[in-house]
Amino acid sequence: MIVHRPIETDSDRDFVVSSWSSSFRTSYTAGLISMERWADVMRPELVAILERPNVRTLLAVDKKTPSHLYGFVTADMTTQLEKLERGEWREWPAMLYYCYVKSAYREHGIARGLFEAIGLDPRSRFLVACKTSWFSRLAGKIPLARWNPLVARFATQDRSNAA
C-alpha cells in the first residue's frame, strides 16, 4: 500500500533532487545548460526551490517500508500571479514544480495519488514549472495546466517583477 509523507531525511531530499535533476535534464524545455555543468547548476537550484516557504514536497512511499520511495510531487499551493503580455495579471491557484514516479511504477495511479495528497486536482487550472515529455503525453489528463517556467523563477513575493 502506498502512503504519502513529506521529506523527512537527507536521503529523502537526495532522492527528490537526484530524480528531478536526472529526469529533467534531457527535456527540450530544460534551458541552455550544458550536460557537463547540469548537476553543478541544477542541484543547488532545486534545493533552493524545495526550501521556499510555500513549496511543499510529498513522497509516495510503501506503508510497510517507508524508505521504499515510488516518486514525489513538489508544488506551491498558494495563488500564483502570471503577468500577461498586455501588462494585465492572471491568478492561478497553484504552481506544480515537478511530479516524478520511478519508471517501473508509472501508469499505476501513483502520480494521481500524489496530486490528490498535495491538494491538486489534475482537471483544475494550475501552472507548471517543468515541462517534460510525460507532461506532453498526459496533457489530456491535465487539460487546464499551463506551462510557465518564468513565474516559477521568482520567489512568490518577488513575482511582481516578472515581465
Coordinates of N, CA and C in Angstrom, one line a residue:
M1 N 0.8 -1.2 0.0 CA 0.0 0.0 0.0 C 0.9 1.2 0.0
I2 N 0.5 2.2 -0.8 CA 1.3 3.5 -0.9 C 0.6 4.5 0.0
V3 N 1.5 5.2 0.7 CA 1.1 6.4 1.5 C 2.0 7.6 1.2
H4 N 1.6 8.7 1.6 CA 2.3 10.0 1.3 C 2.8 10.6 2.5
R5 N 4.0 11.2 2.4 CA 4.6 11.9 3.6 C 5.6 12.9 3.0
P6 N 5.9 13.9 3.9 CA 6.9 14.9 3.5 C 8.3 14.4 3.5
I7 N 9.2 15.2 3.0 CA 10.7 14.9 3.1 C 11.0 14.8 4.6
E8 N 11.6 13.8 5.1 CA 12.0 13.6 6.5 C 13.5 13.5 6.7
T9 N 14.2 13.0 5.7 CA 15.6 12.7 5.9 C 16.5 13.3 4.8
D10 N 17.8 13.4 5.0 CA 18.7 13.8 3.9 C 18.6 12.9 2.7
S11 N 18.3 11.6 3.0 CA 18.2 10.6 1.9 C 16.9 10.9 1.1
D12 N 15.9 11.3 1.7 CA 14.6 11.7 1.0 C 14.9 12.9 0.1
R13 N 15.6 13.9 0.6 CA 15.9 15.1 -0.1 C 16.8 14.7 -1.3
D14 N 17.8 13.9 -1.1 CA 18.7 13.4 -2.1 C 17.9 12.7 -3.3
F15 N 16.9 11.9 -2.9 CA 16.1 11.2 -3.9 C 15.4 12.2 -4.7
V16 N 14.8 13.2 -4.1 CA 14.0 14.2 -4.8 C 14.9 15.0 -5.8
V17 N 16.0 15.5 -5.3 CA 16.9 16.3 -6.1 C 17.5 15.5 -7.2
S18 N 18.0 14.3 -6.9 CA 18.6 13.5 -7.9 C 17.6 13.0 -9.0
S19 N 16.4 12.6 -8.6 CA 15.4 12.2 -9.5 C 14.9 13.3 -10.4
W20 N 14.7 14.5 -9.8 CA 14.2 15.6 -10.5 C 15.3 16.0 -11.5
S21 N 16.5 16.2 -11.1 CA 17.6 16.6 -11.9 C 17.9 15.6 -13.1
S22 N 18.0 14.4 -12.8 CA 18.3 13.4 -13.9 C 17.2 13.2 -14.8
S23 N 15.9 13.3 -14.4 CA 14.8 13.1 -15.3 C 14.4 14.3 -16.1
F24 N 14.8 15.5 -15.6 CA 14.5 16.7 -16.3 C 15.6 17.2 -17.3
R25 N 16.8 16.7 -17.1 CA 18.0 17.2 -17.9 C 17.9 16.9 -19.4
T26 N 17.1 15.9 -19.8 CA 17.0 15.6 -21.2 C 15.8 16.2 -21.8
S27 N 15.1 17.0 -21.1 CA 13.9 17.7 -21.6 C 14.3 18.8 -22.5
Y28 N 13.6 18.9 -23.6 CA 13.8 20.0 -24.6 C 13.6 21.4 -24.0
T29 N 12.8 21.4 -22.9 CA 12.4 22.7 -22.3 C 13.3 23.1 -21.1
A30 N 14.4 22.3 -20.9 CA 15.2 22.5 -19.7 C 16.1 23.7 -19.7
G31 N 16.2 24.3 -20.8 CA 17.1 25.5 -20.9 C 18.4 25.2 -21.5
L32 N 19.2 26.2 -21.6 CA 20.6 26.1 -22.2 C 21.6 25.9 -21.1
I33 N 21.7 24.7 -20.6 CA 22.7 24.3 -19.6 C 23.4 23.1 -20.2
S34 N 24.7 23.2 -20.3 CA 25.4 22.1 -20.9 C 25.3 20.8 -19.9
M35 N 25.4 19.7 -20.5 CA 25.3 18.4 -19.7 C 26.5 18.3 -18.8
E36 N 27.6 18.9 -19.2 CA 28.8 18.9 -18.3 C 28.6 19.7 -17.0
R37 N 27.8 20.7 -17.1 CA 27.6 21.6 -15.9 C 26.2 21.4 -15.3
W38 N 25.4 20.5 -15.9 CA 24.0 20.3 -15.4 C 23.9 20.2 -13.9
A39 N 24.5 19.2 -13.4 CA 24.4 18.9 -11.9 C 24.9 20.1 -11.1
D40 N 26.0 20.7 -11.5 CA 26.5 21.8 -10.7 C 25.6 23.0 -10.7
V41 N 24.8 23.2 -11.8 CA 23.9 24.3 -11.9 C 22.5 24.0 -11.2
M42 N 22.0 22.8 -11.6 CA 20.6 22.5 -11.2 C 20.4 22.0 -9.8
R43 N 21.3 21.2 -9.3 CA 21.1 20.7 -7.9 C 21.0 21.8 -6.9
P44 N 21.8 22.9 -6.9 CA 21.6 24.0 -5.9 C 20.3 24.7 -6.2
E45 N 19.9 24.8 -7.4 CA 18.6 25.5 -7.8 C 17.4 24.7 -7.2
L46 N 17.5 23.4 -7.4 CA 16.4 22.5 -6.9 C 16.3 22.5 -5.4
V47 N 17.4 22.5 -4.8 CA 17.4 22.6 -3.3 C 16.8 23.9 -2.8
A48 N 17.2 25.0 -3.5 CA 16.6 26.3 -3.2 C 15.1 26.4 -3.4
I49 N 14.6 25.7 -4.4 CA 13.1 25.7 -4.7 C 12.5 24.9 -3.5
L50 N 13.1 23.8 -3.2 CA 12.5 23.0 -2.1 C 12.4 23.7 -0.8
E51 N 13.3 24.7 -0.6 CA 13.4 25.5 0.7 C 12.5 26.7 0.7
R52 N 11.9 27.0 -0.4 CA 11.0 28.2 -0.5 C 9.8 28.0 0.5
P53 N 9.4 29.0 1.2 CA 8.5 28.9 2.3 C 7.1 28.2 1.9
N54 N 6.6 28.5 0.8 CA 5.3 27.9 0.4 C 5.4 26.6 -0.4
V55 N 6.6 26.2 -0.7 CA 6.7 25.0 -1.5 C 6.7 23.7 -0.6
R56 N 5.9 22.8 -1.0 CA 5.7 21.5 -0.3 C 6.1 20.4 -1.2
T57 N 6.7 19.4 -0.7 CA 7.0 18.1 -1.4 C 6.5 17.0 -0.6
L58 N 5.8 16.1 -1.3 CA 5.3 14.9 -0.7 C 5.9 13.7 -1.5
L59 N 6.2 12.6 -0.7 CA 6.8 11.4 -1.3 C 5.7 10.3 -1.3
A60 N 5.7 9.5 -2.3 CA 4.9 8.3 -2.4 C 5.8 7.2 -1.9
V61 N 5.4 6.6 -0.8 CA 6.2 5.5 -0.1 C 5.4 4.3 0.2
D62 N 6.1 3.2 0.4 CA 5.5 2.0 0.8 C 5.1 2.1 2.3
K63 N 3.9 1.7 2.6 CA 3.4 1.9 4.0 C 4.2 1.0 5.0
K64 N 4.6 -0.2 4.6 CA 5.3 -1.1 5.5 C 6.8 -0.8 5.5
T65 N 7.3 -0.3 4.4 CA 8.7 0.0 4.3 C 8.8 1.5 3.8
P66 N 8.7 2.4 4.7 CA 8.7 3.9 4.3 C 9.9 4.4 3.6
S67 N 11.0 3.6 3.6 CA 12.2 4.0 2.9 C 12.1 3.6 1.4
H68 N 11.1 2.8 1.1 CA 10.9 2.5 -0.3 C 10.1 3.6 -1.0
L69 N 10.8 4.3 -1.9 CA 10.2 5.5 -2.5 C 9.7 5.2 -3.9
Y70 N 8.5 5.6 -4.2 CA 8.0 5.4 -5.6 C 8.1 6.7 -6.4
G71 N 8.0 7.8 -5.8 CA 8.0 9.1 -6.5 C 7.7 10.3 -5.6
F72 N 7.5 11.4 -6.2 CA 7.3 12.6 -5.4 C 6.5 13.7 -6.2
V73 N 6.0 14.6 -5.5 CA 5.4 15.8 -6.1 C 5.9 17.0 -5.4
T74 N 6.2 18.1 -6.1 CA 6.6 19.4 -5.5 C 5.7 20.5 -6.0
A75 N 5.1 21.2 -5.2 CA 4.1 22.3 -5.6 C 4.1 23.4 -4.6
D76 N 3.6 24.5 -5.1 CA 3.3 25.7 -4.2 C 1.8 25.9 -4.4
M77 N 1.0 25.6 -3.4 CA -0.5 25.7 -3.5 C -1.0 27.0 -3.2
T78 N -0.2 28.1 -3.1 CA -0.7 29.4 -2.9 C -1.0 30.0 -4.3
T79 N -1.8 31.1 -4.3 CA -2.1 31.8 -5.5 C -0.9 32.3 -6.2
Q80 N -0.8 32.0 -7.5 CA 0.3 32.4 -8.4 C -0.2 33.6 -9.3
L81 N 0.6 34.5 -9.5 CA 0.3 35.6 -10.4 C 1.1 35.5 -11.7
E82 N 0.5 35.5 -12.9 CA 1.1 35.5 -14.2 C 0.9 36.8 -14.9
K83 N 2.0 37.5 -15.2 CA 1.9 38.7 -15.9 C 1.7 38.4 -17.4
L84 N 0.6 38.9 -18.0 CA 0.3 38.7 -19.4 C 1.0 39.8 -20.2
E85 N 1.1 39.6 -21.5 CA 1.8 40.5 -22.4 C 1.2 41.9 -22.4
R86 N 0.0 42.0 -22.2 CA -0.7 43.3 -22.2 C -0.5 44.1 -20.9
G87 N 0.3 43.5 -20.0 CA 0.5 44.1 -18.7 C -0.5 43.8 -17.6
E88 N -1.5 43.0 -18.0 CA -2.5 42.5 -17.1 C -2.0 41.3 -16.3
W89 N -2.7 41.0 -15.2 CA -2.3 39.9 -14.4 C -3.4 38.8 -14.4
R90 N -3.0 37.6 -14.3 CA -3.9 36.4 -14.2 C -3.6 35.6 -13.0
E91 N -4.6 35.3 -12.2 CA -4.3 34.5 -11.0 C -4.5 33.0 -11.3
W92 N -3.6 32.2 -10.8 CA -3.6 30.8 -10.9 C -3.6 30.2 -9.5
P93 N -4.4 29.1 -9.2 CA -4.5 28.6 -7.8 C -3.2 27.9 -7.3
A94 N -2.3 27.5 -8.2 CA -1.2 26.7 -7.7 C -0.1 26.6 -8.8
M95 N 1.1 26.3 -8.4 CA 2.3 26.0 -9.2 C 2.8 24.6 -9.0
L96 N 2.7 23.8 -10.0 CA 3.3 22.4 -9.9 C 4.7 22.6 -10.4
Y97 N 5.6 22.3 -9.5 CA 7.0 22.4 -9.9 C 7.4 21.1 -10.6
Y98 N 7.1 20.0 -10.0 CA 7.5 18.7 -10.6 C 6.8 17.5 -10.0
C99 N 6.5 16.6 -10.8 CA 5.9 15.3 -10.3 C 6.7 14.2 -11.0
Y100 N 7.2 13.3 -10.2 CA 8.1 12.2 -10.7 C 7.6 10.9 -10.1
V101 N 7.6 9.9 -10.9 CA 7.4 8.5 -10.5 C 8.4 7.6 -11.1
K102 N 9.0 6.7 -10.4 CA 10.0 5.8 -10.9 C 9.4 5.1 -12.1
S103 N 10.2 4.9 -13.2 CA 9.7 4.3 -14.4 C 9.0 2.9 -14.2
A104 N 9.5 2.1 -13.3 CA 8.9 0.8 -13.1 C 7.5 0.9 -12.5
Y105 N 7.1 2.0 -11.9 CA 5.8 2.2 -11.3 C 4.9 3.1 -12.0
R106 N 5.2 3.6 -13.2 CA 4.4 4.6 -13.9 C 3.1 3.9 -14.4
E107 N 2.1 4.7 -14.6 CA 0.8 4.3 -15.2 C 0.1 3.3 -14.2
H108 N 0.3 3.5 -12.9 CA -0.4 2.7 -11.9 C -1.1 3.7 -10.9
G109 N -1.3 4.9 -11.3 CA -2.1 5.9 -10.5 C -1.3 6.5 -9.4
I110 N 0.0 6.3 -9.3 CA 0.8 6.9 -8.3 C 0.9 8.4 -8.4
A111 N 1.0 9.0 -9.6 CA 1.0 10.4 -9.8 C -0.3 11.0 -9.4
R112 N -1.4 10.3 -9.8 CA -2.7 10.8 -9.4 C -2.9 10.8 -7.9
G113 N -2.3 9.8 -7.2 CA -2.4 9.9 -5.7 C -1.6 11.0 -5.1
L114 N -0.4 11.3 -5.7 CA 0.4 12.4 -5.3 C -0.3 13.7 -5.5
F115 N -1.0 13.9 -6.6 CA -1.7 15.1 -6.9 C -2.8 15.3 -5.8
E116 N -3.5 14.2 -5.5 CA -4.6 14.3 -4.5 C -4.0 14.6 -3.2
A117 N -2.9 14.0 -2.8 CA -2.3 14.2 -1.5 C -1.9 15.6 -1.3
I118 N -1.4 16.2 -2.3 CA -0.9 17.6 -2.1 C -2.1 18.6 -2.3
G119 N -3.2 18.2 -2.8 CA -4.4 19.0 -3.0 C -4.6 19.6 -4.3
L120 N -4.0 19.0 -5.3 CA -4.1 19.5 -6.7 C -5.0 18.6 -7.6
D121 N -6.1 19.2 -8.1 CA -7.0 18.4 -9.0 C -6.4 18.5 -10.4
P122 N -6.1 17.4 -11.0 CA -5.5 17.4 -12.3 C -6.4 18.1 -13.4
R123 N -7.7 18.2 -13.1 CA -8.6 18.8 -14.1 C -8.7 20.3 -13.8
S124 N -8.1 20.8 -12.8 CA -8.2 22.2 -12.5 C -7.1 23.1 -13.2
R125 N -7.2 24.4 -13.0 CA -6.2 25.3 -13.6 C -5.0 25.3 -12.6
F126 N -3.8 25.2 -13.2 CA -2.6 25.4 -12.4 C -1.5 25.6 -13.3
L127 N -0.4 26.2 -12.8 CA 0.8 26.5 -13.6 C 1.8 25.3 -13.4
V128 N 2.6 25.1 -14.4 CA 3.6 24.0 -14.4 C 5.0 24.7 -14.7
A129 N 5.9 24.4 -13.8 CA 7.3 24.9 -14.0 C 8.2 24.2 -14.9
C130 N 8.1 22.8 -14.9 CA 9.0 22.0 -15.7 C 8.2 21.1 -16.6
K131 N 8.4 21.3 -17.9 CA 7.7 20.5 -18.9 C 8.6 19.4 -19.4
T132 N 8.1 18.2 -19.4 CA 8.8 17.1 -19.9 C 8.0 16.3 -20.9
S133 N 8.5 15.3 -21.5 CA 7.7 14.5 -22.5 C 6.5 13.9 -21.8
W134 N 6.6 13.5 -20.5 CA 5.5 13.0 -19.8 C 4.4 14.0 -19.6
F135 N 4.8 15.3 -19.4 CA 3.8 16.3 -19.3 C 3.0 16.4 -20.6
S136 N 3.7 16.3 -21.7 CA 3.0 16.4 -23.0 C 2.1 15.2 -23.2
R137 N 2.6 14.0 -22.9 CA 1.8 12.8 -23.1 C 0.5 12.8 -22.2
L138 N 0.6 13.4 -21.1 CA -0.5 13.4 -20.1 C -1.4 14.6 -20.3
A139 N -1.2 15.4 -21.3 CA -1.9 16.7 -21.5 C -3.4 16.5 -21.4
G140 N -4.0 15.4 -21.8 CA -5.4 15.1 -21.8 C -5.9 15.0 -20.3
K141 N -5.0 14.6 -19.4 CA -5.4 14.4 -18.0 C -5.2 15.6 -17.2
I142 N -4.5 16.6 -17.7 CA -4.3 17.9 -17.1 C -4.6 19.0 -18.1
P143 N -5.8 19.0 -18.6 CA -6.2 19.9 -19.7 C -6.1 21.4 -19.5
L144 N -6.1 21.8 -18.2 CA -6.1 23.3 -17.9 C -4.8 23.7 -17.4
A145 N -3.8 22.8 -17.3 CA -2.5 23.2 -16.9 C -1.8 24.0 -17.9
R146 N -1.0 25.0 -17.4 CA -0.3 25.9 -18.4 C 1.2 25.9 -18.0
W147 N 2.0 25.6 -18.9 CA 3.4 25.7 -18.7 C 3.9 27.1 -18.7
N148 N 4.5 27.6 -17.6 CA 5.1 28.9 -17.5 C 6.2 28.9 -16.5
P149 N 7.4 28.6 -16.9 CA 8.5 28.5 -16.0 C 9.0 29.9 -15.5
L150 N 8.6 30.9 -16.2 CA 9.0 32.3 -15.8 C 8.5 32.6 -14.4
V151 N 7.2 32.3 -14.2 CA 6.6 32.5 -12.9 C 7.3 31.8 -11.8
A152 N 7.8 30.6 -12.0 CA 8.5 29.8 -11.0 C 9.9 30.3 -10.7
R153 N 10.4 31.1 -11.6 CA 11.8 31.6 -11.4 C 11.8 32.7 -10.3
F154 N 10.7 33.2 -9.9 CA 10.6 34.2 -8.9 C 10.1 33.6 -7.6
A155 N 10.6 34.0 -6.5 CA 10.0 33.6 -5.2 C 8.7 34.3 -5.2
T156 N 7.7 33.8 -4.5 CA 6.3 34.3 -4.5 C 6.3 35.8 -4.3
Q157 N 7.0 36.3 -3.3 CA 6.9 37.7 -3.0 C 7.6 38.6 -4.1
D158 N 8.4 38.0 -5.0 CA 9.1 38.8 -6.0 C 8.5 38.7 -7.4
R159 N 7.3 38.0 -7.5 CA 6.8 37.7 -8.8 C 6.2 39.0 -9.5
S160 N 6.0 40.1 -8.8 CA 5.5 41.3 -9.4 C 6.5 41.9 -10.3
N161 N 7.8 41.4 -10.2 CA 8.8 41.9 -11.1 C 8.9 41.1 -12.4
A162 N 8.1 40.0 -12.5 CA 8.2 39.2 -13.7 C 7.7 40.0 -14.9
A163 N 8.4 39.9 -16.0 CA 8.0 40.7 -17.2 C 6.9 40.0 -17.9

